[in-house]
mmCIF file of C-alpha atoms in Angstrom:
data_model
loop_
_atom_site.group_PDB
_atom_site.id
_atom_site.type_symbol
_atom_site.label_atom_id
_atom_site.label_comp_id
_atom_site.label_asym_id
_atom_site.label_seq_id
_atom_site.Cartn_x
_atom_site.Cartn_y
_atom_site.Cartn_z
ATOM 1 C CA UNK A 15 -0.951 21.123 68.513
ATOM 2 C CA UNK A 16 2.020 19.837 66.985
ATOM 3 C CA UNK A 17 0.550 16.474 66.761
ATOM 4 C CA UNK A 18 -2.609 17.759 65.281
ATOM 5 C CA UNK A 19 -0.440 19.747 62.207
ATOM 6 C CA UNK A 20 1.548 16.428 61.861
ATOM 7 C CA UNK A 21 -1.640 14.063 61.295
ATOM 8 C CA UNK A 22 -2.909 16.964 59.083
ATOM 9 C CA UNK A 23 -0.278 16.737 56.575
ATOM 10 C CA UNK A 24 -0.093 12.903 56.735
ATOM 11 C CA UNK A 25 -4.190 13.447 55.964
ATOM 12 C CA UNK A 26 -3.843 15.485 52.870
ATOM 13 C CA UNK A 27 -0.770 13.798 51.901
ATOM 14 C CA UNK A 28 -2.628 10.303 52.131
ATOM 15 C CA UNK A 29 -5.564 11.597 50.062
ATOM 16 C CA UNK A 30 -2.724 13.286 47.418
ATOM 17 C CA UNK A 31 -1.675 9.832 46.884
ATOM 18 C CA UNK A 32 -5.279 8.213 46.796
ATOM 19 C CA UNK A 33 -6.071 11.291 43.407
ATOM 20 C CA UNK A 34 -3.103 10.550 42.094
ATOM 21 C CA UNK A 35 -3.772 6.944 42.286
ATOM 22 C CA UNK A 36 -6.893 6.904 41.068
ATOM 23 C CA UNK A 37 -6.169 9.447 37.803
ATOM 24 C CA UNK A 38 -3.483 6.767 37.145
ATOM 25 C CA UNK A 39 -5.474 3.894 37.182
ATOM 26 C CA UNK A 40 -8.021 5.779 35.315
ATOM 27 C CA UNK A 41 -5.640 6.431 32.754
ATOM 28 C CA UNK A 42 -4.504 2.927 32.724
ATOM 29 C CA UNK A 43 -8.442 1.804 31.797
ATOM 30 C CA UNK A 44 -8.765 3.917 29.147
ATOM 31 C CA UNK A 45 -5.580 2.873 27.311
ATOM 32 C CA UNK A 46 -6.682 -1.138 27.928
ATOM 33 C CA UNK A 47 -10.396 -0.709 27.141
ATOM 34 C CA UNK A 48 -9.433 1.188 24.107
ATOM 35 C CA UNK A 49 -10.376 -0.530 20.694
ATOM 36 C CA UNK A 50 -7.600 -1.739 18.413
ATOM 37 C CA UNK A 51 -9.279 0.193 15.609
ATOM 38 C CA UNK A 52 -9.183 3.461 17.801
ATOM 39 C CA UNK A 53 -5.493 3.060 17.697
ATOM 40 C CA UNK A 54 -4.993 2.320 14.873
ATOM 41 C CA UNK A 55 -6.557 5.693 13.618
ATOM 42 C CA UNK A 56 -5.028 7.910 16.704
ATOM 43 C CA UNK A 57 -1.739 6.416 15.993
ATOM 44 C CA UNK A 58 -1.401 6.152 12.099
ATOM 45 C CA UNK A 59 1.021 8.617 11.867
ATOM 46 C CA UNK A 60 3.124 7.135 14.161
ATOM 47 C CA UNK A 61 2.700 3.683 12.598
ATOM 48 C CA UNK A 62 3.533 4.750 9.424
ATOM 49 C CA UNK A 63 6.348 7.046 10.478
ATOM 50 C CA UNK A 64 7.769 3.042 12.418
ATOM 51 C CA UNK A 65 6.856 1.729 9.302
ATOM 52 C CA UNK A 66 9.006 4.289 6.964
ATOM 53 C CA UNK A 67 12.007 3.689 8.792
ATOM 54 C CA UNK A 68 12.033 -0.031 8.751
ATOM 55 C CA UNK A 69 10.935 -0.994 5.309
ATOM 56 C CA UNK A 70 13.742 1.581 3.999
ATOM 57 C CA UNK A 71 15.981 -1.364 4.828
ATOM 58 C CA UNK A 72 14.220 -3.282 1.940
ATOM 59 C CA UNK A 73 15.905 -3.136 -1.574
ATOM 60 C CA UNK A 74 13.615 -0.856 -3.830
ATOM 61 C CA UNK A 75 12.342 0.943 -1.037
ATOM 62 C CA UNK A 76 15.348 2.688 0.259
ATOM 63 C CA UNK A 77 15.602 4.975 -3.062
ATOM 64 C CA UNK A 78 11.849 5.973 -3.195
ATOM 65 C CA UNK A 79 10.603 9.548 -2.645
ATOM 66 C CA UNK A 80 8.032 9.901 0.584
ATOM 67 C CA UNK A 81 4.985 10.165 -1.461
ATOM 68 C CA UNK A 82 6.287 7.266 -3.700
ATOM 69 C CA UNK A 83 7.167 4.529 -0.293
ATOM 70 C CA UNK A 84 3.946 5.365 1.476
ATOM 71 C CA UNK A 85 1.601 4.728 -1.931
ATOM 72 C CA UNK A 86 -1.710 3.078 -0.929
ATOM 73 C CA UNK A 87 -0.051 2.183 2.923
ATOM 74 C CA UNK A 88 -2.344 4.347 4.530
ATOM 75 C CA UNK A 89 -5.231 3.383 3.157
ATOM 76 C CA UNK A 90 -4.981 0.011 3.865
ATOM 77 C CA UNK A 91 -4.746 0.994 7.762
ATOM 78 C CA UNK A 92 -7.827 3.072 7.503
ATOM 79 C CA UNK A 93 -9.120 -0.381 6.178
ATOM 80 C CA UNK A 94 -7.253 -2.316 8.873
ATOM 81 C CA UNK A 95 -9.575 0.023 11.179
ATOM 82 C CA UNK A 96 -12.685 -0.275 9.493
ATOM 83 C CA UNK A 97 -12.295 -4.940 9.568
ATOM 84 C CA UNK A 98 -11.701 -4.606 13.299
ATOM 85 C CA UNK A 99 -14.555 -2.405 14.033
ATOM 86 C CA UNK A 100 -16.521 -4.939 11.973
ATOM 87 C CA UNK A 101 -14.920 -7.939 13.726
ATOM 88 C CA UNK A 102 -16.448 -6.618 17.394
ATOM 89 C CA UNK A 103 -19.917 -6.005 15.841
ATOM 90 C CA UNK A 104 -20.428 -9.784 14.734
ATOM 91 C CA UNK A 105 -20.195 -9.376 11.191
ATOM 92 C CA UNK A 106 -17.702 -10.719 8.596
ATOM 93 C CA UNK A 107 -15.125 -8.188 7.214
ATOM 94 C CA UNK A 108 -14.839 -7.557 3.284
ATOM 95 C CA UNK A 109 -10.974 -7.888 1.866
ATOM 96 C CA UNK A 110 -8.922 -5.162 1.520
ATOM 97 C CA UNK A 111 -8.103 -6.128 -2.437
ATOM 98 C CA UNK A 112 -8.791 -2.946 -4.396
ATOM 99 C CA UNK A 113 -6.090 -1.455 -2.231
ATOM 100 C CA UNK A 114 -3.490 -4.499 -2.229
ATOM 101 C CA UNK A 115 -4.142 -4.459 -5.941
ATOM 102 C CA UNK A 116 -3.252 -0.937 -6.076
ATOM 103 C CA UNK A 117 -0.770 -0.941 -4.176
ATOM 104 C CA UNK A 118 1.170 -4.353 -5.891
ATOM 105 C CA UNK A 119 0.458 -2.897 -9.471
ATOM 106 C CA UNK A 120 2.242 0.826 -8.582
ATOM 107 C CA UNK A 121 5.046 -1.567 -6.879
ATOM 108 C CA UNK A 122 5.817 -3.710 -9.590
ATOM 109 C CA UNK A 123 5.740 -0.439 -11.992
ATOM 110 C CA UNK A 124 8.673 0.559 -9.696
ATOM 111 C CA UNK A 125 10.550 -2.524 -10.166
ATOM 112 C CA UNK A 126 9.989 -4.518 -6.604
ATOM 113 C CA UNK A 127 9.536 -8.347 -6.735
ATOM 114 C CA UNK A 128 6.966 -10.262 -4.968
ATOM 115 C CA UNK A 129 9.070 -10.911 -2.007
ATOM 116 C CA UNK A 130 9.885 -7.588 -1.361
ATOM 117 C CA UNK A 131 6.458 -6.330 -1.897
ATOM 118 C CA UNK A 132 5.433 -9.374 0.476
ATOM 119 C CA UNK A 133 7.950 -7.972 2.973
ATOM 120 C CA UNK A 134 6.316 -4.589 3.106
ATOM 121 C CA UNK A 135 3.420 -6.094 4.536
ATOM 122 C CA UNK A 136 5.499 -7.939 6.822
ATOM 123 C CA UNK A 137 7.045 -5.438 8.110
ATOM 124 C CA UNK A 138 3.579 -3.254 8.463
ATOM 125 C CA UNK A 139 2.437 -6.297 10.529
ATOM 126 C CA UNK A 140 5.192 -5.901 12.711
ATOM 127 C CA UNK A 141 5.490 -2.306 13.513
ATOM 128 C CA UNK A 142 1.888 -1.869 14.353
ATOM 129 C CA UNK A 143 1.990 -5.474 16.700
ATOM 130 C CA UNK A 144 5.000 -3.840 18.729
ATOM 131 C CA UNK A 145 3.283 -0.256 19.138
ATOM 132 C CA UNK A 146 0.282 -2.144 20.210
ATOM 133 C CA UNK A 147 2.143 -3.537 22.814
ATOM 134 C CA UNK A 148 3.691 -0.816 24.094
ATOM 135 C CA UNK A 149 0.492 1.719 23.784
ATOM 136 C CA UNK A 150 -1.714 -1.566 26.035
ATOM 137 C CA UNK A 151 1.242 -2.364 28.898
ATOM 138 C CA UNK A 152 1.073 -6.203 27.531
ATOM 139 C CA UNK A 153 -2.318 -5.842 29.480
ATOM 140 C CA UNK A 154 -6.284 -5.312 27.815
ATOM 141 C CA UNK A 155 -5.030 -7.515 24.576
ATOM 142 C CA UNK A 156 -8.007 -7.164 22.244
ATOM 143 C CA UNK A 157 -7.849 -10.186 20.512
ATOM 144 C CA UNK A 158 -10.935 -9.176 17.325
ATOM 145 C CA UNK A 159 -8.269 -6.171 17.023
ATOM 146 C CA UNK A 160 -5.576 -8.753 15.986
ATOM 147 C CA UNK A 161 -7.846 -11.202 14.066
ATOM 148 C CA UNK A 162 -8.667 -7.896 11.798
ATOM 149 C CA UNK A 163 -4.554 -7.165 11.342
ATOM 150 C CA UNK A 164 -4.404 -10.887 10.688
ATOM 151 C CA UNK A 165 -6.980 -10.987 7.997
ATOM 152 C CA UNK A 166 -6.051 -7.760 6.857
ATOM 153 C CA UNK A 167 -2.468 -8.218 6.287
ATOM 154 C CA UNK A 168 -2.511 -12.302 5.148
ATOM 155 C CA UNK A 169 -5.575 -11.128 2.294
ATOM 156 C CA UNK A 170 -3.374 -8.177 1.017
ATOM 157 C CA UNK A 171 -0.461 -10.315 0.458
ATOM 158 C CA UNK A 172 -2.931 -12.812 -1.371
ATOM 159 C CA UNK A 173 -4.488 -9.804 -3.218
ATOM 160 C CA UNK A 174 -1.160 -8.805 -4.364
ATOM 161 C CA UNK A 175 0.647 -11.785 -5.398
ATOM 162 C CA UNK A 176 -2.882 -12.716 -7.073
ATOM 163 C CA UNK A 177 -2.264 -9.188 -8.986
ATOM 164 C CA UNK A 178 1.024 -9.692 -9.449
ATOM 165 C CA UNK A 179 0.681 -13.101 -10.825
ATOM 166 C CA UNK A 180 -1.730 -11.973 -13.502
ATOM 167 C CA UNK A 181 0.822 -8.819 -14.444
ATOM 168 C CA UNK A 182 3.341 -11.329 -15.055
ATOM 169 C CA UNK A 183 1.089 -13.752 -17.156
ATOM 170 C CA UNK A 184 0.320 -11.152 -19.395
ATOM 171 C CA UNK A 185 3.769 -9.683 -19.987
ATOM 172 C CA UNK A 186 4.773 -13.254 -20.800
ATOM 173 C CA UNK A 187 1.396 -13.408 -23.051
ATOM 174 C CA UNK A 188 2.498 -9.997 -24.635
ATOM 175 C CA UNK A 189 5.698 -11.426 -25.360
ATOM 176 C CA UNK A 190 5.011 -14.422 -26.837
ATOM 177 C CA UNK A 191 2.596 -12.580 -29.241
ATOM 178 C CA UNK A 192 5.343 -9.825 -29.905
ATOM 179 C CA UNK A 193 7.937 -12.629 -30.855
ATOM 180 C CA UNK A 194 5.052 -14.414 -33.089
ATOM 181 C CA UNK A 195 4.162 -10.521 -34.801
ATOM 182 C CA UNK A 196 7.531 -10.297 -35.709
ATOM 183 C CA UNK A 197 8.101 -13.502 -37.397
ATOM 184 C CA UNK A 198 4.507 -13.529 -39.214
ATOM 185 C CA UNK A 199 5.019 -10.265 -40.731
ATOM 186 C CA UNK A 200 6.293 -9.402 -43.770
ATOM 187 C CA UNK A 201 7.005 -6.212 -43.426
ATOM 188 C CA UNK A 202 7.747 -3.368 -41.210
ATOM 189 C CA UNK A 203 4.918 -1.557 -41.704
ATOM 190 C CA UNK A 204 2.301 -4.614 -40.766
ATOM 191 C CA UNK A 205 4.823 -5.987 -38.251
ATOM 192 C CA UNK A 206 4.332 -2.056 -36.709
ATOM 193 C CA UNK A 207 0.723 -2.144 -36.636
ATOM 194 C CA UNK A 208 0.857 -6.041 -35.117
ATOM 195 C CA UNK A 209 2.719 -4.716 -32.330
ATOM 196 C CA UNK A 210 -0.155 -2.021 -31.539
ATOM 197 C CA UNK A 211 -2.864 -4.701 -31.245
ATOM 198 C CA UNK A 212 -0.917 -6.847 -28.929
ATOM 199 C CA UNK A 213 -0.250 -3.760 -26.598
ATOM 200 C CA UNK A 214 -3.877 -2.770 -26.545
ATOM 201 C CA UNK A 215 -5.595 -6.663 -26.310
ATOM 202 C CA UNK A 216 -2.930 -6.673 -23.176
ATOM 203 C CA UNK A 217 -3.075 -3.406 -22.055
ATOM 204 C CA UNK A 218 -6.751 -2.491 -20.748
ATOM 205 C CA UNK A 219 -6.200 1.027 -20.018
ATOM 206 C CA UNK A 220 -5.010 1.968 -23.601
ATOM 207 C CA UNK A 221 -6.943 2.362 -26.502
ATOM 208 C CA UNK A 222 -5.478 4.157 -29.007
ATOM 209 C CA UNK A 223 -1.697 3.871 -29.585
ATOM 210 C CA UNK A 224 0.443 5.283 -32.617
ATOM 211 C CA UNK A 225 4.119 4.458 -33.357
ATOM 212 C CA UNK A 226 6.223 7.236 -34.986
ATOM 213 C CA UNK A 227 9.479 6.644 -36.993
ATOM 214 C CA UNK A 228 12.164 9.404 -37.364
ATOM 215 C CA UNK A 229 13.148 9.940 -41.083
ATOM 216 C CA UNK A 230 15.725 12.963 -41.344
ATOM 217 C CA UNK A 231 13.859 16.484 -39.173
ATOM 218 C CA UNK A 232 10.546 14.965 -39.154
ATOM 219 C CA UNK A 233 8.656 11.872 -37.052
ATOM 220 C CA UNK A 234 6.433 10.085 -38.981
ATOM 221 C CA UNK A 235 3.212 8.014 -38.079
ATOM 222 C CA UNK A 236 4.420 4.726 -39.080
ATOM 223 C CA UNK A 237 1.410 2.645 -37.553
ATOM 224 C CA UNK A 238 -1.993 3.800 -35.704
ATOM 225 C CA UNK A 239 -4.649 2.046 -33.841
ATOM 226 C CA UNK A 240 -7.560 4.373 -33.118
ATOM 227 C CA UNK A 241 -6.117 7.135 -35.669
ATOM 228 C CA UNK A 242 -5.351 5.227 -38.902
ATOM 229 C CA UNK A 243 -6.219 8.572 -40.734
ATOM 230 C CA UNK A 244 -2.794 10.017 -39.814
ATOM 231 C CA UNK A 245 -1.234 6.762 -41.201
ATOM 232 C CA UNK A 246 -3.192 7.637 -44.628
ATOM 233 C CA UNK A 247 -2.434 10.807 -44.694
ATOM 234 C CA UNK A 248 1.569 10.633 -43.797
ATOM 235 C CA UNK A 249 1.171 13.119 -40.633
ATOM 236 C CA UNK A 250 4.633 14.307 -39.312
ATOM 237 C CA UNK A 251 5.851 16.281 -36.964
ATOM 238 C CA UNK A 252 9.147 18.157 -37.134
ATOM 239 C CA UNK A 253 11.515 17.271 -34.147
ATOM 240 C CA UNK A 254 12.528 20.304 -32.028
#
């Protein structure tokens, strides 16, 4: 009888380890056979939360609020997602741009250069190749997964210094046209209303711009484009 009790619990003990086995390897598919674009959307807050911590150590980003760092970040993962899916049905990806562009334009309005907004991606590139790694066990590598990070990543950077490029080309444009102004006119008043057409022809989200010149309690409209009538007219406003 004792023998009998002994070979039962070596039974159920054997077929204990065979379950837990099996759930294991089970487990193991299911992190292998899954997509690189299903990670990327299960794990986006973790990438980004990686990707927070290391890009702090680039200059610029260390001093920006939360809202401010992350930007257009996480929309250019949900993009990352969408390329790869793409990649694994056969058919050719379209470029992140409208998001790089976004995403270089609010950068340079917060004073980084191109290598540092360059770096960001860099370091995006990196944090989400190392989780990748870790979440797969170095095992299952889904290689369309990385072609879409790839061509993500490398066509944002061109995006952006392509945006960035043409942001500096017109603030050296706007300058050059500011210095001219200045010594064409012979006046203040038409050297004013000079400067208002070179921030408009330069600047296409503004079209009407005014320039107001203190005199004493009251600010008044020196020089209008889009409301010349309050130039005509002398409209003021009294300060405070």
């Amino acid at each position: 009888p004792e023998h009998s009790v002994s070979n039962g619990f070596v039974g159920v003990e054997a077929a204990w380890r065979t379950i837990v086995d099996r759930t294991q390897e089970q487990q193991s598919l299911r992190v292998v056979s899954g997509r690189f674009s299903d990670f990327i959307r299960e794990r986006k807050g973790v990438i980004l939360e990686e990707w927070e911590r290391a890009v702090r150590r680039v200059a610029k980003a260390a001093d920006l609020e939360h809202p401010d760092l992350f930007d257009h970040v996480p929309d250019l993962l949900d993009r990352i997602a969408e390329m790869a899916d793409e990649l694994v049905v056969g058919s050719q990806p379209g470029v992140p741009s409208p998001v790089a562009e976004k995403h270089a334009l609010e950068r340079l309005d917060e004073g980084f250069d191109l290598l540092q907004v360059v770096a960001e991606f860099a370091v995006l590139r990196d944090c989400i190749v190392r989780l990748w790694a870790t979440e797969i066990r170095a095992s299952g590598f889904d290689s369309e997964g990385f072609r879409a990070l790839n061509q993500a990543i490398d066509k944002a950077v061109a995006a952006s210094i392509d945006r960035y490029t043409q942001a500096r080309d017109r603030t050296l444009q706007s300058l050059d046209r500011i210095s001219a102004a200045a010594l064409e006119s012979r006046n203040l008043d038409e050297f004013l209303q000079r400067l208002l057409r070179v921030l408009l022809e330069t600047t296409a989200a503004v079209d009407t711009a005014t320039i107001l010149l203190r005199e004493g309690d009251l600010l008044f409209v020196r020089a209008s484009v889009g409301r010349e009538s309050d130039v005509a007219t002398g409209f003021s406003l009294r300060i405070g």
